[in-house]
């Protein structure tokens, strides 16, 4: 069994208990990680607290050097890291390499650069000198769907800011967190600056969120667990950052390039087997183009080869677990019960072994249906018609409790931007604009609080102090 990373050393958990790690493509046991205990959280927080004065006083550029060294190792070992991700959570190897490994390596490198360019302490406002200081000890709680990226989005800016960290990776796909902690150890991050306790959310996550010596908790995961984290953190008035679920809309306006828009929407909905918080899982199309859009979506879905993450032709790997697969299948059944029409996929098992689900498209989806409102977190796209005009499309797009991402497709950039401005959501792709890992990412409404990535992500981990001169 693996060990926890506490105060710069690998140590056995006080609990002695373990969590099985299963390969979702083969359903085989591949590893065991510690099911940590509250005593482990105590040790981790104490180490982080003890290391804080030294780390926060280290020059930002010195902190940046260690981050850059870790980013370099992630790059060098991209193949090994991507294999861990694919085996642990099922992403096809190509995706695991580019999006799940090289992108987070780039994000880490971007925080190394920001330590040199960010203005931590020269801002003046009249007679005041404004300092940006690290918020303190940060608890970072992360999910399984982009397991390395989600960690780097917290640990990168927190360490760059001068905070120390207690990390709790997802128990569902924890292995890459162990690799990352190993890399930070190898590059010489001082003991206590990063500590990692694996284990169950209600035990480790809650102990971190409630701990009086943790100054901030940054959580990525479900809205349900995020609510619990925020409630616990409120007791000690911690700073809270939440990156939660989504049900994002791709709004296609008349005059847009329909073929491009549908193809891109299907790809966005299905990437990572639909296990993407920002996925465009609702495609909103004018009634006049609806039948054509549905046919194009069904055709696009049919091109998705479901298979082993290491087969070259695979575009859709398994879902992460049996629990997740069963949840998605329940939603597909629910959609049919609600009267939506399956035009691709369904509940059949595509392969005998592994937690696979067919790439699925529903037509005839009406606003308010469960499959239109709730995050499914599987390869399921809902195509929703609108009849009246732009206002109706915007109202459907804004009509869920979420607001994480989205897309607008129109005949011109100006028209797309004017609709994008009306969407209550944190990111919008304009006519297929590409994801930018330096731009702020985060949610409106119940998709969260705060922003990750780039400078906005760094500022989440900074306090502000005014000195009146
Ligand atoms: P989850 O909420 O079950 O778990 C996320 C993390 O929280 C895990 O480490 C888990 O152990 C921990 N946790 C669970 N219960 C907890 C509790 N009571 N107290 C403290 N911690 C607890 O989510 P998941 O299934 O791992 O991930 C899928 C969800 O994450 C989806 O809803 C998805 O939309 C969301 N997500 C959001 C973003 C984003 O940036 N907005 C990114 C990725 C995933």
Short mmCIF file of C-alpha atoms in Angstrom, two decimals, residues 4-356:
data_model
loop_
_atom_site.label_atom_id
_atom_site.label_comp_id
_atom_site.label_asym_id
_atom_site.label_seq_id
_atom_site.Cartn_x
_atom_site.Cartn_y
_atom_site.Cartn_z
CA UNK A 4 0.66 9.67 2.64
CA UNK A 5 2.96 12.60 1.91
CA UNK A 6 3.38 14.52 5.17
CA UNK A 7 6.00 17.09 6.08
CA UNK A 8 8.29 16.09 3.23
CA UNK A 9 8.20 12.32 3.87
CA UNK A 10 6.09 9.34 2.83
CA UNK A 11 4.32 8.06 5.94
CA UNK A 12 1.78 5.36 6.71
CA UNK A 13 -1.73 6.51 7.55
CA UNK A 14 -2.72 6.45 11.20
CA UNK A 15 -5.88 4.57 10.12
CA UNK A 16 -4.12 1.55 8.60
CA UNK A 17 -7.08 1.29 6.21
CA UNK A 18 -7.01 1.38 2.45
CA UNK A 19 -9.08 2.23 -0.63
CA UNK A 20 -9.00 -0.01 -3.71
CA UNK A 21 -8.14 1.66 -6.99
CA UNK A 22 -9.81 0.03 -10.01
CA UNK A 23 -9.03 0.35 -13.73
CA UNK A 24 -12.40 1.29 -15.24
CA UNK A 25 -11.60 -0.30 -18.60
CA UNK A 26 -10.76 -3.72 -17.17
CA UNK A 27 -12.54 -3.58 -13.78
CA UNK A 28 -9.29 -4.91 -12.26
CA UNK A 29 -7.75 -3.82 -8.98
CA UNK A 30 -4.60 -1.86 -9.82
CA UNK A 31 -3.50 -0.30 -6.56
CA UNK A 32 -4.40 0.58 -2.99
CA UNK A 33 -4.11 3.98 -1.36
CA UNK A 34 -4.49 4.91 2.29
CA UNK A 35 -7.94 5.78 3.60
CA UNK A 36 -6.58 8.57 5.76
CA UNK A 37 -7.93 9.53 9.18
CA UNK A 38 -8.59 12.83 10.97
CA UNK A 39 -5.27 12.29 12.80
CA UNK A 40 -3.51 12.39 9.42
CA UNK A 41 -5.24 15.70 8.65
CA UNK A 42 -3.99 17.02 12.01
CA UNK A 43 -0.43 16.07 11.10
CA UNK A 44 -0.73 17.56 7.61
CA UNK A 45 -2.20 20.85 8.83
CA UNK A 46 0.46 21.14 11.55
CA UNK A 47 3.21 20.61 8.95
CA UNK A 48 1.66 23.16 6.59
CA UNK A 49 1.27 25.70 9.41
CA UNK A 50 4.89 25.21 10.52
CA UNK A 51 6.21 25.65 6.98
CA UNK A 52 4.15 28.78 6.26
CA UNK A 53 6.45 31.48 7.73
CA UNK A 54 9.44 30.19 5.74
CA UNK A 55 7.57 29.61 2.45
CA UNK A 56 5.61 32.86 2.51
CA UNK A 57 8.88 34.75 3.13
CA UNK A 58 10.64 33.03 0.22
CA UNK A 59 11.01 35.39 -2.75
CA UNK A 60 8.25 34.72 -5.32
CA UNK A 61 10.79 34.03 -8.08
CA UNK A 62 12.44 31.37 -5.87
CA UNK A 63 9.07 29.73 -5.37
CA UNK A 64 8.59 29.98 -9.12
CA UNK A 65 11.83 28.08 -9.79
CA UNK A 66 10.51 25.04 -7.93
CA UNK A 67 7.21 25.23 -9.78
CA UNK A 68 9.05 25.47 -13.10
CA UNK A 69 11.20 22.45 -12.21
CA UNK A 70 8.06 20.44 -11.37
CA UNK A 71 6.40 21.55 -14.63
CA UNK A 72 9.52 20.43 -16.55
CA UNK A 73 9.38 16.98 -14.96
CA UNK A 74 5.68 16.66 -15.83
CA UNK A 75 6.60 17.46 -19.44
CA UNK A 76 9.51 15.03 -19.50
CA UNK A 77 7.40 12.26 -17.99
CA UNK A 78 4.24 13.01 -19.97
CA UNK A 79 3.99 9.44 -21.25
CA UNK A 80 4.27 7.90 -17.79
CA UNK A 81 1.84 10.40 -16.25
CA UNK A 82 -0.70 10.01 -19.06
CA UNK A 83 -0.59 6.24 -18.62
CA UNK A 84 -1.38 6.66 -14.94
CA UNK A 85 -4.35 8.90 -15.77
CA UNK A 86 -5.69 6.57 -18.47
CA UNK A 87 -5.40 3.50 -16.27
CA UNK A 88 -6.85 5.26 -13.25
CA UNK A 89 -9.85 7.04 -14.79
CA UNK A 90 -10.20 5.78 -18.36
CA UNK A 91 -9.42 8.80 -20.56
CA UNK A 92 -8.12 7.75 -24.01
CA UNK A 93 -4.33 7.92 -23.99
CA UNK A 94 -4.14 10.81 -26.53
CA UNK A 95 -6.49 12.92 -24.44
CA UNK A 96 -4.72 11.87 -21.26
CA UNK A 97 -1.45 13.09 -22.77
CA UNK A 98 -2.55 16.39 -24.29
CA UNK A 99 -5.33 17.57 -22.04
CA UNK A 100 -4.80 15.67 -18.81
CA UNK A 101 -0.99 15.95 -18.63
CA UNK A 102 0.55 18.55 -20.94
CA UNK A 103 -2.13 21.15 -20.23
CA UNK A 104 -1.62 20.99 -16.45
CA UNK A 105 2.16 21.02 -17.01
CA UNK A 106 1.59 24.27 -18.93
CA UNK A 107 -0.63 25.64 -16.19
CA UNK A 108 2.05 24.93 -13.59
CA UNK A 109 4.63 26.64 -15.81
CA UNK A 110 2.31 29.64 -16.15
CA UNK A 111 2.28 30.04 -12.37
CA UNK A 112 6.06 29.79 -12.32
CA UNK A 113 6.12 32.73 -14.78
CA UNK A 114 3.55 34.72 -12.82
CA UNK A 115 5.81 34.69 -9.75
CA UNK A 116 8.16 36.88 -11.80
CA UNK A 117 5.62 39.22 -13.36
CA UNK A 118 2.82 39.58 -10.81
CA UNK A 119 2.84 42.78 -8.78
CA UNK A 120 2.76 41.47 -5.20
CA UNK A 121 3.84 44.62 -3.38
CA UNK A 122 4.35 47.84 -5.29
CA UNK A 123 0.80 49.08 -5.72
CA UNK A 124 0.05 52.57 -4.30
CA UNK A 125 -3.36 54.19 -3.87
CA UNK A 126 -2.90 57.79 -2.72
CA UNK A 127 -1.18 57.63 0.66
CA UNK A 128 -1.60 53.85 0.93
CA UNK A 129 0.71 51.05 0.01
CA UNK A 130 -1.23 47.91 -0.92
CA UNK A 131 0.36 44.55 -0.30
CA UNK A 132 -0.82 41.20 -1.62
CA UNK A 133 0.08 38.46 0.85
CA UNK A 134 -0.52 34.70 0.90
CA UNK A 135 -3.82 33.74 2.47
CA UNK A 136 -2.10 31.07 4.61
CA UNK A 137 -2.70 27.32 4.86
CA UNK A 138 -4.86 26.10 2.00
CA UNK A 139 -6.95 22.94 1.96
CA UNK A 140 -7.35 21.68 -1.61
CA UNK A 141 -10.04 19.07 -2.32
CA UNK A 142 -10.21 17.72 -5.86
CA UNK A 143 -12.29 15.40 -8.10
CA UNK A 144 -11.41 12.49 -10.39
CA UNK A 145 -12.39 13.68 -13.86
CA UNK A 146 -9.26 15.71 -14.74
CA UNK A 147 -7.35 14.54 -11.68
CA UNK A 148 -4.00 16.23 -12.36
CA UNK A 149 -5.41 19.40 -13.88
CA UNK A 150 -7.76 20.02 -10.95
CA UNK A 151 -4.89 19.63 -8.50
CA UNK A 152 -2.55 21.88 -10.44
CA UNK A 153 -5.27 24.56 -10.72
CA UNK A 154 -5.10 24.83 -6.92
CA UNK A 155 -1.59 23.79 -5.90
CA UNK A 156 0.05 25.91 -8.67
CA UNK A 157 -1.40 29.28 -7.65
CA UNK A 158 -1.38 28.48 -3.93
CA UNK A 159 2.35 27.70 -3.92
CA UNK A 160 3.09 30.64 -6.24
CA UNK A 161 1.24 32.93 -3.83
CA UNK A 162 3.32 31.68 -0.87
CA UNK A 163 0.63 29.52 0.72
CA UNK A 164 1.24 26.03 2.06
CA UNK A 165 -1.14 23.24 1.12
CA UNK A 166 -2.95 20.19 2.42
CA UNK A 167 -4.18 18.29 -0.62
CA UNK A 168 -6.94 15.70 -0.59
CA UNK A 169 -7.22 14.09 -4.02
CA UNK A 170 -10.28 12.15 -5.15
CA UNK A 171 -10.43 8.63 -3.77
CA UNK A 172 -11.81 7.47 -7.15
CA UNK A 173 -8.71 8.35 -9.21
CA UNK A 174 -5.97 9.20 -6.74
CA UNK A 175 -2.82 7.80 -8.41
CA UNK A 176 -1.64 10.84 -10.34
CA UNK A 177 -1.68 12.88 -7.11
CA UNK A 178 0.93 10.50 -5.71
CA UNK A 179 3.05 11.02 -8.84
CA UNK A 180 2.76 14.80 -8.50
CA UNK A 181 3.69 14.77 -4.80
CA UNK A 182 6.70 12.62 -5.77
CA UNK A 183 7.73 15.20 -8.37
CA UNK A 184 7.52 18.07 -5.89
CA UNK A 185 9.57 16.01 -3.46
CA UNK A 186 12.16 15.32 -6.15
CA UNK A 187 12.57 18.98 -7.11
CA UNK A 188 13.21 19.86 -3.48
CA UNK A 189 10.04 21.57 -2.30
CA UNK A 190 10.74 22.19 1.40
CA UNK A 191 9.03 19.85 3.91
CA UNK A 192 5.53 20.86 4.92
CA UNK A 193 4.89 23.15 1.94
CA UNK A 194 2.77 20.49 0.22
CA UNK A 195 1.14 17.68 2.16
CA UNK A 196 -1.19 15.04 0.77
CA UNK A 197 -3.78 12.97 2.61
CA UNK A 198 -5.79 10.52 0.50
CA UNK A 199 -9.11 9.21 1.75
CA UNK A 200 -12.87 9.57 1.76
CA UNK A 201 -14.55 12.94 1.29
CA UNK A 202 -16.76 12.94 4.38
CA UNK A 203 -13.74 12.02 6.55
CA UNK A 204 -10.72 13.85 5.12
CA UNK A 205 -12.49 16.58 3.13
CA UNK A 206 -14.70 17.55 6.04
CA UNK A 207 -11.79 17.50 8.54
CA UNK A 208 -9.91 19.91 6.26
CA UNK A 209 -12.91 22.19 5.68
CA UNK A 210 -13.64 22.40 9.41
CA UNK A 211 -10.05 22.74 10.64
CA UNK A 212 -9.44 26.05 12.48
CA UNK A 213 -5.82 26.19 11.29
CA UNK A 214 -6.78 26.02 7.61
CA UNK A 215 -7.24 29.56 6.27
CA UNK A 216 -8.84 28.73 2.95
CA UNK A 217 -10.47 25.75 1.36
CA UNK A 218 -10.53 25.38 -2.41
CA UNK A 219 -12.91 22.68 -3.55
CA UNK A 220 -13.69 21.23 -6.96
CA UNK A 221 -16.43 18.65 -7.24
CA UNK A 222 -20.16 18.24 -7.03
CA UNK A 223 -22.47 21.04 -5.92
CA UNK A 224 -23.75 18.73 -3.17
CA UNK A 225 -20.31 18.27 -1.57
CA UNK A 226 -19.36 21.90 -2.25
CA UNK A 227 -22.35 23.08 -0.24
CA UNK A 228 -21.22 20.91 2.69
CA UNK A 229 -17.65 22.21 2.47
CA UNK A 230 -18.86 25.83 2.43
CA UNK A 231 -21.12 25.22 5.44
CA UNK A 232 -18.28 23.68 7.46
CA UNK A 233 -15.85 26.41 6.43
CA UNK A 234 -18.31 29.09 7.54
CA UNK A 235 -17.82 28.08 11.19
CA UNK A 236 -14.28 29.45 11.12
CA UNK A 237 -14.98 32.13 8.46
CA UNK A 238 -12.53 30.60 6.00
CA UNK A 239 -12.11 31.87 2.52
CA UNK A 240 -13.87 29.43 0.20
CA UNK A 241 -13.38 28.80 -3.51
CA UNK A 242 -15.81 26.40 -5.15
CA UNK A 243 -15.64 24.93 -8.65
CA UNK A 244 -18.83 22.91 -8.99
CA UNK A 245 -21.06 21.28 -11.54
CA UNK A 246 -22.52 22.56 -14.78
CA UNK A 247 -25.19 22.06 -17.43
CA UNK A 248 -23.79 24.34 -20.06
CA UNK A 249 -25.59 25.38 -23.22
CA UNK A 250 -24.40 25.62 -26.78
CA UNK A 251 -26.72 28.18 -28.37
CA UNK A 252 -26.95 28.01 -32.15
CA UNK A 253 -28.51 31.08 -33.76
CA UNK A 254 -29.98 31.13 -37.26
CA UNK A 255 -27.25 32.04 -39.74
CA UNK A 256 -24.50 30.17 -37.87
CA UNK A 257 -22.50 27.47 -39.63
CA UNK A 258 -24.73 24.63 -38.45
CA UNK A 259 -22.45 21.78 -39.39
CA UNK A 260 -19.45 23.21 -37.58
CA UNK A 261 -21.52 24.19 -34.57
CA UNK A 262 -23.13 20.76 -34.15
CA UNK A 263 -19.89 18.87 -34.65
CA UNK A 264 -18.07 21.01 -32.11
CA UNK A 265 -20.92 20.76 -29.62
CA UNK A 266 -21.01 16.97 -29.83
CA UNK A 267 -17.23 16.85 -29.40
CA UNK A 268 -17.41 19.14 -26.39
CA UNK A 269 -20.24 17.16 -24.81
CA UNK A 270 -18.45 13.82 -25.27
CA UNK A 271 -14.84 14.70 -24.47
CA UNK A 272 -13.56 12.67 -21.50
CA UNK A 273 -16.72 10.52 -21.89
CA UNK A 274 -18.81 13.52 -20.90
CA UNK A 275 -17.13 13.74 -17.51
CA UNK A 276 -16.29 17.41 -17.89
CA UNK A 277 -17.82 20.04 -15.63
CA UNK A 278 -17.85 22.64 -18.41
CA UNK A 279 -19.29 20.29 -21.09
CA UNK A 280 -21.89 21.77 -23.45
CA UNK A 281 -24.50 19.16 -22.69
CA UNK A 282 -27.48 21.14 -23.96
CA UNK A 283 -27.61 22.14 -27.62
CA UNK A 284 -30.23 24.84 -28.19
CA UNK A 285 -31.29 25.13 -31.83
CA UNK A 286 -34.02 27.08 -33.68
CA UNK A 287 -37.02 24.97 -34.70
CA UNK A 288 -36.35 25.74 -38.39
CA UNK A 289 -32.97 24.02 -38.20
CA UNK A 290 -33.86 21.52 -35.54
CA UNK A 291 -34.32 18.35 -37.61
CA UNK A 292 -31.14 18.98 -39.53
CA UNK A 293 -29.21 19.64 -36.31
CA UNK A 294 -30.54 16.46 -34.69
CA UNK A 295 -29.53 14.40 -37.75
CA UNK A 296 -26.06 15.95 -37.75
CA UNK A 297 -25.65 15.26 -34.03
CA UNK A 298 -26.70 11.63 -34.46
CA UNK A 299 -24.24 11.23 -37.33
CA UNK A 300 -21.44 12.79 -35.29
CA UNK A 301 -22.21 10.53 -32.30
CA UNK A 302 -22.10 7.45 -34.51
CA UNK A 303 -18.46 8.25 -35.33
CA UNK A 304 -17.39 7.89 -31.70
CA UNK A 305 -15.57 4.61 -31.27
CA UNK A 306 -15.98 3.28 -27.76
CA UNK A 307 -13.05 1.22 -26.54
CA UNK A 308 -9.96 0.63 -24.51
CA UNK A 309 -8.17 3.88 -23.62
CA UNK A 310 -4.94 2.50 -25.11
CA UNK A 311 -6.43 1.51 -28.50
CA UNK A 312 -5.51 4.12 -31.08
CA UNK A 313 -9.00 4.37 -32.59
CA UNK A 314 -10.74 4.95 -29.26
CA UNK A 315 -12.52 8.28 -28.87
CA UNK A 316 -14.65 7.34 -25.90
CA UNK A 317 -13.16 5.51 -22.93
CA UNK A 318 -15.11 4.04 -20.03
CA UNK A 319 -16.75 6.09 -17.31
CA UNK A 320 -14.69 6.25 -14.15
CA UNK A 321 -16.59 3.70 -12.06
CA UNK A 322 -19.56 1.34 -11.92
CA UNK A 323 -21.33 3.90 -9.73
CA UNK A 324 -20.90 6.59 -12.37
CA UNK A 325 -21.94 4.25 -15.21
CA UNK A 326 -25.10 3.23 -13.34
CA UNK A 327 -25.93 6.86 -12.61
CA UNK A 328 -25.65 7.81 -16.28
CA UNK A 329 -27.75 4.80 -17.36
CA UNK A 330 -30.44 5.88 -14.88
CA UNK A 331 -30.51 9.32 -16.49
CA UNK A 332 -30.82 7.79 -19.97
CA UNK A 333 -33.81 5.76 -18.76
CA UNK A 334 -35.25 8.85 -17.12
CA UNK A 335 -34.97 10.85 -20.34
CA UNK A 336 -36.97 8.21 -22.20
CA UNK A 337 -39.60 8.11 -19.44
CA UNK A 338 -39.92 11.89 -19.70
CA UNK A 339 -40.70 11.58 -23.41
CA UNK A 340 -37.38 12.61 -24.94
CA UNK A 341 -36.41 10.70 -28.09
CA UNK A 342 -33.16 8.73 -28.34
CA UNK A 343 -31.48 9.38 -31.69
CA UNK A 344 -28.11 7.85 -30.79
CA UNK A 345 -26.83 5.54 -28.08
CA UNK A 346 -28.93 4.35 -25.17
CA UNK A 347 -28.54 1.97 -22.27
CA UNK A 348 -27.01 -1.05 -24.05
CA UNK A 349 -23.58 -2.04 -22.85
CA UNK A 350 -21.15 -1.38 -25.69
CA UNK A 351 -18.52 -3.81 -24.33
CA UNK A 352 -18.68 -6.82 -22.02
CA UNK A 353 -16.05 -5.53 -19.66
CA UNK A 354 -15.46 -2.01 -18.32
CA UNK A 355 -17.77 0.79 -17.26
CA UNK A 356 -18.76 1.92 -20.76
#
